[in-house]
Amino acid sequence: MIRLNDIIDKIHAYNPDTDVDLIEKAYVFSAKIHQGQVRLSGEPYLIHPLEVAGILADLKLDVATIATGLLHDAVEDTFATLEEIEELFGKEISPLVDGVTKISKITFGTHEEQQAENFRKMLIAMAKDIRVILIKLADRLHNMRTLEYHSPKKQREIAKETLDIYAPLANRLGIGWVRAELEDLSLQFLEPEVYYDLMKKVVKRKKEGNAYIHEVKTIISNRLAEYNLKDHVEGRLKHIYSIYQKMKKQNIEFDRVYDLIAFRIILDSVQECYEALGIIHSLWKPVPGRFKDHVAMPKANMYQSLHTTVIGPHGERVEIQIRTGEMHRIAEEGIASHWKYKEGKDIGEKTDREFAWLRRLLEWQQDMKDPGEFLESVRVDLFPEEVYVFTPKGEVKEFPRGATPLDFAYSIHTDVGHKCSGAKVNGKIVPLKYELKNGDTLEIITSSNQHPSIDWLKIVKTSRAKAKIRHWVKTNQREQSISLGLEICEKEFKKYKLNFSKHTKTGELKVIAEEFGLHDVDDLLAEVGYGKLSVKQIIHRIIPKERLDTEFTEEAILQKVAKKAGKKDGGGVKIRGVEDIMVRFGKCCNPLPGDDIIGYITRGRGVTVHLSNCPTILHNVSERTIDVEWDIEDKSMHLVRIRVVCVDKKGLLAAMSSSIALSEANIINAQIHTTQEKKAVSIFEVEVSDLKHLQNIINSMQNIKGVINVERLRT
């Protein structure tokens, strides 16, 4: 059990001049308010805030943060109030306690909207003061250390949340030892059999490996000393979760994990690091493809180190990390190593840049209303596998693995991304879906005629690129949808003897828009164009239901429409009550004049015509379906595919082609192949005027001797 004096000793070890009066005061207050409370383990509750404060002292944080560690459960679990905390401890500590209290109430469920909203709350708390999340990480770490006192179900829930949320956060904040311990503890409760099996094997390997570690450390130190390099060499086994992940990723057993042992060489300067790398590579043969330079290209969480894997003594693979003392401190403490509240120093421009990912996430979360989009952006930023590329001027840019030239273009400027028509990688033109590789040099090709496509969302990885593309697509679709919505509304209003323009001028439609939770009439029209809102829903707000039931039954409206000559629309289809709307035919069912059909409003793309029994429509029955009918006066030709199975006999193809020609149809394309059963299968693509014309062709071909089956293909 940790004591207050232990915490104070830790603080004085890294900052001897610290005034600890505030911490002592917080301890006394915490002991008072938690008096009589016990944890599930049966221990006094005060042990928990003491342990949290001790972890924060291990991170070498400031007095206010450590004091908050002692007070972090005061408001949530006792009768103490936030006002009381502010009165006793000041305006710096009370917001920290408030922030931790709010985060403690967050539970990350599986429901996407709830999970997204809770992420937002956490990010807002981090935005106000990132010390809040550091205190929460310390709180979670101690709770994980004592998780065995919970029920098995609760253990799994907390461990899963820790692995999904808090361990990645610790990693993104650069606090390596906290991340490693959270991951190992999570695995212990999520996969206990796997964890304890690996633990036994690691302990056994450690006993066997101690002599090997000593041998390698001695060789390295002696060789570096020959070059007058003063070093500190550490040897250690990798933590259990990282071994487990490697086994899963490579689908291998424990005995085949060859680089279990990692060595760390700590030197005085960057120059010495590169010099030591050369010495190590001259001493042992490096493994190709296993060298990473995180000194020249640091990770997003500020981590810097040279990584190499070599074939060491006795043919064993050995991973070696080479870094300076400052780099090592940052690798262990992350953002805490640059804390702007320490000794009143500012965090500095360099560290501020290194945590730009957090600012970006905070900015974008305000614009992303869709929970799926937001969660995706969070996952990209919390789980990055970085790739580093160069601009033509030699500037290094970092992207998540799988990023493309489009991500690079949007990182330069939104307009560059929107107008990106191509890219050159290392001087060669590549497609936009090309995945960036470490060391690539990129040059973006732009065109004034280029604009984003919704398909771009499938090939970009960064949150910024996706947000910008979605915004452009939605804006563009909105304009089209407003136009389509206006056309539909005007025609539908006429059916009910209403003047759309008049109701707009009187302000009645604006009121209706607001009743639907929309801002103005344009929003209302866009919703109609998108198919999210039907015109009938609007009309119901204007005409009383009693009047609608008597004067405007569906039968009465159809009779009125039937008397009017419908204006011809594209593709030989009329949309009842609406003119001049773009019409497309569903490729999923390929309807022909004579088929029973239905229309489906496609967002920003007019109306798509399907068969009434098309599976696509049956699965999407909604307000977006509208009545359509064939224009009997239209003489357009339609493409249809016919599949013919016949015996594989000379002359049959000519007979079938002749039959189609005699039926006054034009063959556009033909594909023929034979089967092992000595049958021929022919696919003809022909132009027909309607369903009757097609049936004549099918009947004619069925009369040919040797033809086994003739059928129309829907797709």
JSON list of C-alpha atoms in Angstrom, two decimals, residues 264-447:
[
{"chain": "A", "resi": 264, "resn": "ARG", "atom": "CA", "xyz": [17.64, -0.74, -25.65]},
{"chain": "A", "resi": 265, "resn": "ILE", "atom": "CA", "xyz": [20.80, 1.33, -26.08]},
{"chain": "A", "resi": 266, "resn": "ILE", "atom": "CA", "xyz": [20.62, 4.81, -24.52]},
{"chain": "A", "resi": 267, "resn": "LEU", "atom": "CA", "xyz": [23.23, 7.37, -25.59]},
{"chain": "A", "resi": 268, "resn": "ASP", "atom": "CA", "xyz": [23.92, 11.08, -25.19]},
{"chain": "A", "resi": 269, "resn": "SER", "atom": "CA", "xyz": [23.26, 12.47, -28.69]},
{"chain": "A", "resi": 270, "resn": "VAL", "atom": "CA", "xyz": [21.51, 11.78, -31.98]},
{"chain": "A", "resi": 271, "resn": "GLN", "atom": "CA", "xyz": [24.89, 11.54, -33.73]},
{"chain": "A", "resi": 272, "resn": "GLU", "atom": "CA", "xyz": [25.96, 8.81, -31.31]},
{"chain": "A", "resi": 273, "resn": "CYS", "atom": "CA", "xyz": [22.72, 6.92, -32.01]},
{"chain": "A", "resi": 274, "resn": "TYR", "atom": "CA", "xyz": [23.47, 6.68, -35.74]},
{"chain": "A", "resi": 275, "resn": "GLU", "atom": "CA", "xyz": [27.10, 5.82, -34.99]},
{"chain": "A", "resi": 276, "resn": "ALA", "atom": "CA", "xyz": [25.98, 3.01, -32.67]},
{"chain": "A", "resi": 277, "resn": "LEU", "atom": "CA", "xyz": [23.61, 1.72, -35.37]},
{"chain": "A", "resi": 278, "resn": "GLY", "atom": "CA", "xyz": [26.53, 1.35, -37.76]},
{"chain": "A", "resi": 279, "resn": "ILE", "atom": "CA", "xyz": [28.57, -0.46, -35.10]},
{"chain": "A", "resi": 280, "resn": "ILE", "atom": "CA", "xyz": [25.70, -2.90, -34.36]},
{"chain": "A", "resi": 281, "resn": "HIS", "atom": "CA", "xyz": [25.24, -3.64, -38.06]},
{"chain": "A", "resi": 282, "resn": "SER", "atom": "CA", "xyz": [28.96, -4.31, -38.44]},
{"chain": "A", "resi": 283, "resn": "LEU", "atom": "CA", "xyz": [28.83, -6.61, -35.40]},
{"chain": "A", "resi": 284, "resn": "TRP", "atom": "CA", "xyz": [25.77, -8.66, -36.41]},
{"chain": "A", "resi": 285, "resn": "LYS", "atom": "CA", "xyz": [23.95, -9.13, -39.71]},
{"chain": "A", "resi": 286, "resn": "PRO", "atom": "CA", "xyz": [20.75, -7.03, -39.87]},
{"chain": "A", "resi": 287, "resn": "VAL", "atom": "CA", "xyz": [17.46, -8.67, -40.88]},
{"chain": "A", "resi": 288, "resn": "PRO", "atom": "CA", "xyz": [16.27, -7.08, -44.18]},
{"chain": "A", "resi": 289, "resn": "GLY", "atom": "CA", "xyz": [13.17, -4.89, -43.91]},
{"chain": "A", "resi": 290, "resn": "ARG", "atom": "CA", "xyz": [13.32, -4.63, -40.12]},
{"chain": "A", "resi": 291, "resn": "PHE", "atom": "CA", "xyz": [15.05, -1.25, -39.82]},
{"chain": "A", "resi": 292, "resn": "LYS", "atom": "CA", "xyz": [12.92, 1.78, -38.91]},
{"chain": "A", "resi": 293, "resn": "ASP", "atom": "CA", "xyz": [14.16, 5.32, -38.41]},
{"chain": "A", "resi": 294, "resn": "HIS", "atom": "CA", "xyz": [11.77, 7.00, -35.98]},
{"chain": "A", "resi": 295, "resn": "VAL", "atom": "CA", "xyz": [14.42, 9.60, -35.14]},
{"chain": "A", "resi": 296, "resn": "ALA", "atom": "CA", "xyz": [14.31, 11.36, -38.51]},
{"chain": "A", "resi": 297, "resn": "MET", "atom": "CA", "xyz": [10.58, 10.62, -38.79]},
{"chain": "A", "resi": 298, "resn": "PRO", "atom": "CA", "xyz": [9.04, 10.57, -35.28]},
{"chain": "A", "resi": 299, "resn": "LYS", "atom": "CA", "xyz": [5.67, 8.92, -34.63]},
{"chain": "A", "resi": 300, "resn": "ALA", "atom": "CA", "xyz": [2.63, 11.12, -34.10]},
{"chain": "A", "resi": 301, "resn": "ASN", "atom": "CA", "xyz": [2.84, 10.62, -30.31]},
{"chain": "A", "resi": 302, "resn": "MET", "atom": "CA", "xyz": [6.39, 12.11, -30.27]},
{"chain": "A", "resi": 303, "resn": "TYR", "atom": "CA", "xyz": [8.10, 8.69, -30.04]},
{"chain": "A", "resi": 304, "resn": "GLN", "atom": "CA", "xyz": [11.66, 8.68, -31.41]},
{"chain": "A", "resi": 305, "resn": "SER", "atom": "CA", "xyz": [14.05, 5.75, -31.68]},
{"chain": "A", "resi": 306, "resn": "LEU", "atom": "CA", "xyz": [16.11, 3.73, -34.17]},
{"chain": "A", "resi": 307, "resn": "HIS", "atom": "CA", "xyz": [14.80, 0.16, -34.51]},
{"chain": "A", "resi": 308, "resn": "THR", "atom": "CA", "xyz": [16.74, -2.71, -36.04]},
{"chain": "A", "resi": 309, "resn": "THR", "atom": "CA", "xyz": [16.61, -6.51, -35.82]},
{"chain": "A", "resi": 310, "resn": "VAL", "atom": "CA", "xyz": [19.85, -8.48, -36.16]},
{"chain": "A", "resi": 311, "resn": "ILE", "atom": "CA", "xyz": [20.95, -12.10, -36.11]},
{"chain": "A", "resi": 312, "resn": "GLY", "atom": "CA", "xyz": [22.74, -12.07, -32.75]},
{"chain": "A", "resi": 313, "resn": "PRO", "atom": "CA", "xyz": [24.83, -14.66, -30.90]},
{"chain": "A", "resi": 314, "resn": "HIS", "atom": "CA", "xyz": [23.88, -18.33, -31.45]},
{"chain": "A", "resi": 315, "resn": "GLY", "atom": "CA", "xyz": [21.73, -17.35, -34.46]},
{"chain": "A", "resi": 316, "resn": "GLU", "atom": "CA", "xyz": [19.02, -15.75, -32.32]},
{"chain": "A", "resi": 317, "resn": "ARG", "atom": "CA", "xyz": [17.02, -12.79, -33.69]},
{"chain": "A", "resi": 318, "resn": "VAL", "atom": "CA", "xyz": [17.54, -9.74, -31.51]},
{"chain": "A", "resi": 319, "resn": "GLU", "atom": "CA", "xyz": [15.55, -6.49, -31.68]},
{"chain": "A", "resi": 320, "resn": "ILE", "atom": "CA", "xyz": [17.58, -3.42, -30.75]},
{"chain": "A", "resi": 321, "resn": "GLN", "atom": "CA", "xyz": [16.29, 0.11, -30.08]},
{"chain": "A", "resi": 322, "resn": "ILE", "atom": "CA", "xyz": [18.75, 2.99, -30.03]},
{"chain": "A", "resi": 323, "resn": "ARG", "atom": "CA", "xyz": [17.78, 6.38, -28.59]},
{"chain": "A", "resi": 324, "resn": "THR", "atom": "CA", "xyz": [18.97, 9.31, -26.47]},
{"chain": "A", "resi": 325, "resn": "GLY", "atom": "CA", "xyz": [18.05, 9.81, -22.81]},
{"chain": "A", "resi": 326, "resn": "GLU", "atom": "CA", "xyz": [15.56, 12.50, -23.77]},
{"chain": "A", "resi": 327, "resn": "MET", "atom": "CA", "xyz": [13.96, 10.23, -26.37]},
{"chain": "A", "resi": 328, "resn": "HIS", "atom": "CA", "xyz": [13.68, 7.48, -23.76]},
{"chain": "A", "resi": 329, "resn": "ARG", "atom": "CA", "xyz": [11.96, 9.83, -21.32]},
{"chain": "A", "resi": 330, "resn": "ILE", "atom": "CA", "xyz": [9.46, 10.87, -23.99]},
{"chain": "A", "resi": 331, "resn": "ALA", "atom": "CA", "xyz": [8.86, 7.21, -24.97]},
{"chain": "A", "resi": 332, "resn": "GLU", "atom": "CA", "xyz": [7.95, 6.37, -21.37]},
{"chain": "A", "resi": 333, "resn": "GLU", "atom": "CA", "xyz": [6.09, 9.52, -20.34]},
{"chain": "A", "resi": 334, "resn": "GLY", "atom": "CA", "xyz": [4.71, 10.86, -23.64]},
{"chain": "A", "resi": 335, "resn": "ILE", "atom": "CA", "xyz": [2.84, 14.13, -23.34]},
{"chain": "A", "resi": 336, "resn": "ALA", "atom": "CA", "xyz": [3.60, 14.20, -19.60]},
{"chain": "A", "resi": 337, "resn": "SER", "atom": "CA", "xyz": [7.30, 14.67, -20.43]},
{"chain": "A", "resi": 338, "resn": "HIS", "atom": "CA", "xyz": [6.48, 18.02, -22.09]},
{"chain": "A", "resi": 339, "resn": "TRP", "atom": "CA", "xyz": [3.89, 19.16, -19.60]},
{"chain": "A", "resi": 340, "resn": "LYS", "atom": "CA", "xyz": [3.16, 22.85, -19.99]},
{"chain": "A", "resi": 341, "resn": "TYR", "atom": "CA", "xyz": [2.09, 23.18, -16.35]},
{"chain": "A", "resi": 342, "resn": "LYS", "atom": "CA", "xyz": [5.44, 21.98, -15.05]},
{"chain": "A", "resi": 343, "resn": "GLU", "atom": "CA", "xyz": [7.32, 24.83, -13.44]},
{"chain": "A", "resi": 344, "resn": "GLY", "atom": "CA", "xyz": [5.13, 27.29, -15.33]},
{"chain": "A", "resi": 345, "resn": "LYS", "atom": "CA", "xyz": [6.71, 26.47, -18.69]},
{"chain": "A", "resi": 346, "resn": "ASP", "atom": "CA", "xyz": [4.75, 26.59, -21.92]},
{"chain": "A", "resi": 347, "resn": "ILE", "atom": "CA", "xyz": [4.28, 23.38, -23.87]},
{"chain": "A", "resi": 348, "resn": "GLY", "atom": "CA", "xyz": [6.14, 24.89, -26.84]},
{"chain": "A", "resi": 349, "resn": "GLU", "atom": "CA", "xyz": [5.48, 25.01, -30.57]},
{"chain": "A", "resi": 350, "resn": "LYS", "atom": "CA", "xyz": [7.20, 21.67, -31.31]},
{"chain": "A", "resi": 351, "resn": "THR", "atom": "CA", "xyz": [5.10, 19.64, -28.88]},
{"chain": "A", "resi": 352, "resn": "ASP", "atom": "CA", "xyz": [2.02, 21.57, -29.94]},
{"chain": "A", "resi": 353, "resn": "ARG", "atom": "CA", "xyz": [2.63, 20.47, -33.54]},
{"chain": "A", "resi": 354, "resn": "GLU", "atom": "CA", "xyz": [3.21, 16.89, -32.44]},
{"chain": "A", "resi": 355, "resn": "PHE", "atom": "CA", "xyz": [-0.27, 16.78, -30.92]},
{"chain": "A", "resi": 356, "resn": "ALA", "atom": "CA", "xyz": [-1.98, 18.37, -33.90]},
{"chain": "A", "resi": 357, "resn": "TRP", "atom": "CA", "xyz": [-3.91, 15.08, -34.33]},
{"chain": "A", "resi": 358, "resn": "LEU", "atom": "CA", "xyz": [-5.84, 15.85, -31.14]},
{"chain": "A", "resi": 359, "resn": "ARG", "atom": "CA", "xyz": [-6.75, 19.36, -32.28]},
{"chain": "A", "resi": 360, "resn": "ARG", "atom": "CA", "xyz": [-7.87, 18.02, -35.67]},
{"chain": "A", "resi": 361, "resn": "LEU", "atom": "CA", "xyz": [-10.05, 15.43, -34.01]},
{"chain": "A", "resi": 362, "resn": "LEU", "atom": "CA", "xyz": [-11.59, 18.06, -31.76]},
{"chain": "A", "resi": 363, "resn": "GLU", "atom": "CA", "xyz": [-12.30, 20.34, -34.72]},
{"chain": "A", "resi": 364, "resn": "TRP", "atom": "CA", "xyz": [-13.82, 17.63, -36.91]},
{"chain": "A", "resi": 365, "resn": "GLN", "atom": "CA", "xyz": [-16.01, 16.16, -34.19]},
{"chain": "A", "resi": 366, "resn": "GLN", "atom": "CA", "xyz": [-17.97, 19.42, -34.20]},
{"chain": "A", "resi": 367, "resn": "ASP", "atom": "CA", "xyz": [-18.81, 19.04, -37.90]},
{"chain": "A", "resi": 368, "resn": "MET", "atom": "CA", "xyz": [-19.51, 15.32, -38.03]},
{"chain": "A", "resi": 369, "resn": "LYS", "atom": "CA", "xyz": [-23.16, 14.69, -37.21]},
{"chain": "A", "resi": 370, "resn": "ASP", "atom": "CA", "xyz": [-23.25, 11.07, -38.40]},
{"chain": "A", "resi": 371, "resn": "PRO", "atom": "CA", "xyz": [-22.06, 8.76, -35.57]},
{"chain": "A", "resi": 372, "resn": "GLY", "atom": "CA", "xyz": [-20.59, 6.26, -38.02]},
{"chain": "A", "resi": 373, "resn": "GLU", "atom": "CA", "xyz": [-18.44, 8.90, -39.71]},
{"chain": "A", "resi": 374, "resn": "PHE", "atom": "CA", "xyz": [-17.26, 10.26, -36.39]},
{"chain": "A", "resi": 375, "resn": "LEU", "atom": "CA", "xyz": [-16.36, 6.86, -34.92]},
{"chain": "A", "resi": 376, "resn": "GLU", "atom": "CA", "xyz": [-14.45, 6.03, -38.10]},
{"chain": "A", "resi": 377, "resn": "SER", "atom": "CA", "xyz": [-12.39, 9.22, -37.77]},
{"chain": "A", "resi": 378, "resn": "VAL", "atom": "CA", "xyz": [-11.68, 8.44, -34.11]},
{"chain": "A", "resi": 379, "resn": "ARG", "atom": "CA", "xyz": [-10.49, 4.94, -34.94]},
{"chain": "A", "resi": 380, "resn": "VAL", "atom": "CA", "xyz": [-8.21, 6.21, -37.70]},
{"chain": "A", "resi": 381, "resn": "ASP", "atom": "CA", "xyz": [-6.62, 8.70, -35.30]},
{"chain": "A", "resi": 382, "resn": "LEU", "atom": "CA", "xyz": [-6.40, 6.34, -32.32]},
{"chain": "A", "resi": 383, "resn": "PHE", "atom": "CA", "xyz": [-5.05, 3.35, -34.22]},
{"chain": "A", "resi": 384, "resn": "PRO", "atom": "CA", "xyz": [-2.56, 4.77, -36.72]},
{"chain": "A", "resi": 385, "resn": "GLU", "atom": "CA", "xyz": [0.05, 2.70, -38.50]},
{"chain": "A", "resi": 386, "resn": "GLU", "atom": "CA", "xyz": [2.08, 5.52, -39.92]},
{"chain": "A", "resi": 387, "resn": "VAL", "atom": "CA", "xyz": [3.59, 5.80, -43.36]},
{"chain": "A", "resi": 388, "resn": "TYR", "atom": "CA", "xyz": [5.95, 8.67, -44.14]},
{"chain": "A", "resi": 389, "resn": "VAL", "atom": "CA", "xyz": [6.16, 10.35, -47.55]},
{"chain": "A", "resi": 390, "resn": "PHE", "atom": "CA", "xyz": [7.86, 13.43, -48.99]},
{"chain": "A", "resi": 391, "resn": "THR", "atom": "CA", "xyz": [6.60, 16.52, -50.79]},
{"chain": "A", "resi": 392, "resn": "PRO", "atom": "CA", "xyz": [8.57, 17.62, -53.89]},
{"chain": "A", "resi": 393, "resn": "LYS", "atom": "CA", "xyz": [10.39, 20.11, -51.61]},
{"chain": "A", "resi": 394, "resn": "GLY", "atom": "CA", "xyz": [11.49, 17.35, -49.23]},
{"chain": "A", "resi": 395, "resn": "GLU", "atom": "CA", "xyz": [8.99, 18.03, -46.43]},
{"chain": "A", "resi": 396, "resn": "VAL", "atom": "CA", "xyz": [7.96, 14.89, -44.54]},
{"chain": "A", "resi": 397, "resn": "LYS", "atom": "CA", "xyz": [4.24, 14.14, -44.17]},
{"chain": "A", "resi": 398, "resn": "GLU", "atom": "CA", "xyz": [2.72, 11.38, -42.06]},
{"chain": "A", "resi": 399, "resn": "PHE", "atom": "CA", "xyz": [-0.37, 9.34, -43.02]},
{"chain": "A", "resi": 400, "resn": "PRO", "atom": "CA", "xyz": [-2.13, 6.22, -41.73]},
{"chain": "A", "resi": 401, "resn": "ARG", "atom": "CA", "xyz": [-1.21, 3.03, -43.55]},
{"chain": "A", "resi": 402, "resn": "GLY", "atom": "CA", "xyz": [-3.37, 2.53, -46.64]},
{"chain": "A", "resi": 403, "resn": "ALA", "atom": "CA", "xyz": [-3.55, 6.28, -47.39]},
{"chain": "A", "resi": 404, "resn": "THR", "atom": "CA", "xyz": [-3.60, 7.36, -51.06]},
{"chain": "A", "resi": 405, "resn": "PRO", "atom": "CA", "xyz": [-2.54, 10.38, -53.15]},
{"chain": "A", "resi": 406, "resn": "LEU", "atom": "CA", "xyz": [-5.97, 11.87, -52.46]},
{"chain": "A", "resi": 407, "resn": "ASP", "atom": "CA", "xyz": [-5.19, 11.94, -48.73]},
{"chain": "A", "resi": 408, "resn": "PHE", "atom": "CA", "xyz": [-1.93, 13.70, -49.58]},
{"chain": "A", "resi": 409, "resn": "ALA", "atom": "CA", "xyz": [-3.75, 16.23, -51.81]},
{"chain": "A", "resi": 410, "resn": "TYR", "atom": "CA", "xyz": [-6.31, 17.09, -49.12]},
{"chain": "A", "resi": 411, "resn": "SER", "atom": "CA", "xyz": [-3.52, 17.49, -46.56]},
{"chain": "A", "resi": 412, "resn": "ILE", "atom": "CA", "xyz": [-2.12, 20.31, -48.72]},
{"chain": "A", "resi": 413, "resn": "HIS", "atom": "CA", "xyz": [-5.39, 22.22, -49.24]},
{"chain": "A", "resi": 414, "resn": "THR", "atom": "CA", "xyz": [-9.06, 21.44, -49.72]},
{"chain": "A", "resi": 415, "resn": "ASP", "atom": "CA", "xyz": [-9.06, 22.89, -53.25]},
{"chain": "A", "resi": 416, "resn": "VAL", "atom": "CA", "xyz": [-6.03, 20.79, -54.20]},
{"chain": "A", "resi": 417, "resn": "GLY", "atom": "CA", "xyz": [-7.94, 17.71, -53.04]},
{"chain": "A", "resi": 418, "resn": "HIS", "atom": "CA", "xyz": [-11.14, 18.67, -54.88]},
{"chain": "A", "resi": 419, "resn": "LYS", "atom": "CA", "xyz": [-9.24, 19.27, -58.15]},
{"chain": "A", "resi": 420, "resn": "CYS", "atom": "CA", "xyz": [-6.88, 16.29, -57.86]},
{"chain": "A", "resi": 421, "resn": "SER", "atom": "CA", "xyz": [-6.95, 14.43, -61.17]},
{"chain": "A", "resi": 422, "resn": "GLY", "atom": "CA", "xyz": [-3.81, 12.35, -60.77]},
{"chain": "A", "resi": 423, "resn": "ALA", "atom": "CA", "xyz": [-0.50, 11.99, -59.00]},
{"chain": "A", "resi": 424, "resn": "LYS", "atom": "CA", "xyz": [3.14, 11.24, -59.64]},
{"chain": "A", "resi": 425, "resn": "VAL", "atom": "CA", "xyz": [4.97, 9.00, -57.18]},
{"chain": "A", "resi": 426, "resn": "ASN", "atom": "CA", "xyz": [8.74, 9.04, -57.54]},
{"chain": "A", "resi": 427, "resn": "GLY", "atom": "CA", "xyz": [8.26, 10.62, -60.97]},
{"chain": "A", "resi": 428, "resn": "LYS", "atom": "CA", "xyz": [5.79, 8.02, -62.29]},
{"chain": "A", "resi": 429, "resn": "ILE", "atom": "CA", "xyz": [2.05, 8.57, -62.76]},
{"chain": "A", "resi": 430, "resn": "VAL", "atom": "CA", "xyz": [-0.02, 6.37, -60.44]},
{"chain": "A", "resi": 431, "resn": "PRO", "atom": "CA", "xyz": [-3.79, 5.87, -60.02]},
{"chain": "A", "resi": 432, "resn": "LEU", "atom": "CA", "xyz": [-5.57, 7.76, -57.26]},
{"chain": "A", "resi": 433, "resn": "LYS", "atom": "CA", "xyz": [-6.14, 4.49, -55.36]},
{"chain": "A", "resi": 434, "resn": "TYR", "atom": "CA", "xyz": [-2.38, 3.81, -55.11]},
{"chain": "A", "resi": 435, "resn": "GLU", "atom": "CA", "xyz": [-1.40, 3.08, -51.48]},
{"chain": "A", "resi": 436, "resn": "LEU", "atom": "CA", "xyz": [1.42, 5.28, -50.24]},
{"chain": "A", "resi": 437, "resn": "LYS", "atom": "CA", "xyz": [4.66, 3.61, -49.17]},
{"chain": "A", "resi": 438, "resn": "ASN", "atom": "CA", "xyz": [7.38, 4.82, -46.83]},
{"chain": "A", "resi": 439, "resn": "GLY", "atom": "CA", "xyz": [9.81, 7.11, -48.64]},
{"chain": "A", "resi": 440, "resn": "ASP", "atom": "CA", "xyz": [7.54, 7.94, -51.61]},
{"chain": "A", "resi": 441, "resn": "THR", "atom": "CA", "xyz": [7.87, 11.43, -53.08]},
{"chain": "A", "resi": 442, "resn": "LEU", "atom": "CA", "xyz": [4.52, 12.75, -54.26]},
{"chain": "A", "resi": 443, "resn": "GLU", "atom": "CA", "xyz": [3.47, 15.39, -56.76]},
{"chain": "A", "resi": 444, "resn": "ILE", "atom": "CA", "xyz": [-0.24, 16.14, -57.22]},
{"chain": "A", "resi": 445, "resn": "ILE", "atom": "CA", "xyz": [-1.72, 16.81, -60.68]},
{"chain": "A", "resi": 446, "resn": "THR", "atom": "CA", "xyz": [-4.80, 19.07, -60.64]},
{"chain": "A", "resi": 447, "resn": "SER", "atom": "CA", "xyz": [-7.43, 20.01, -63.20]}
]
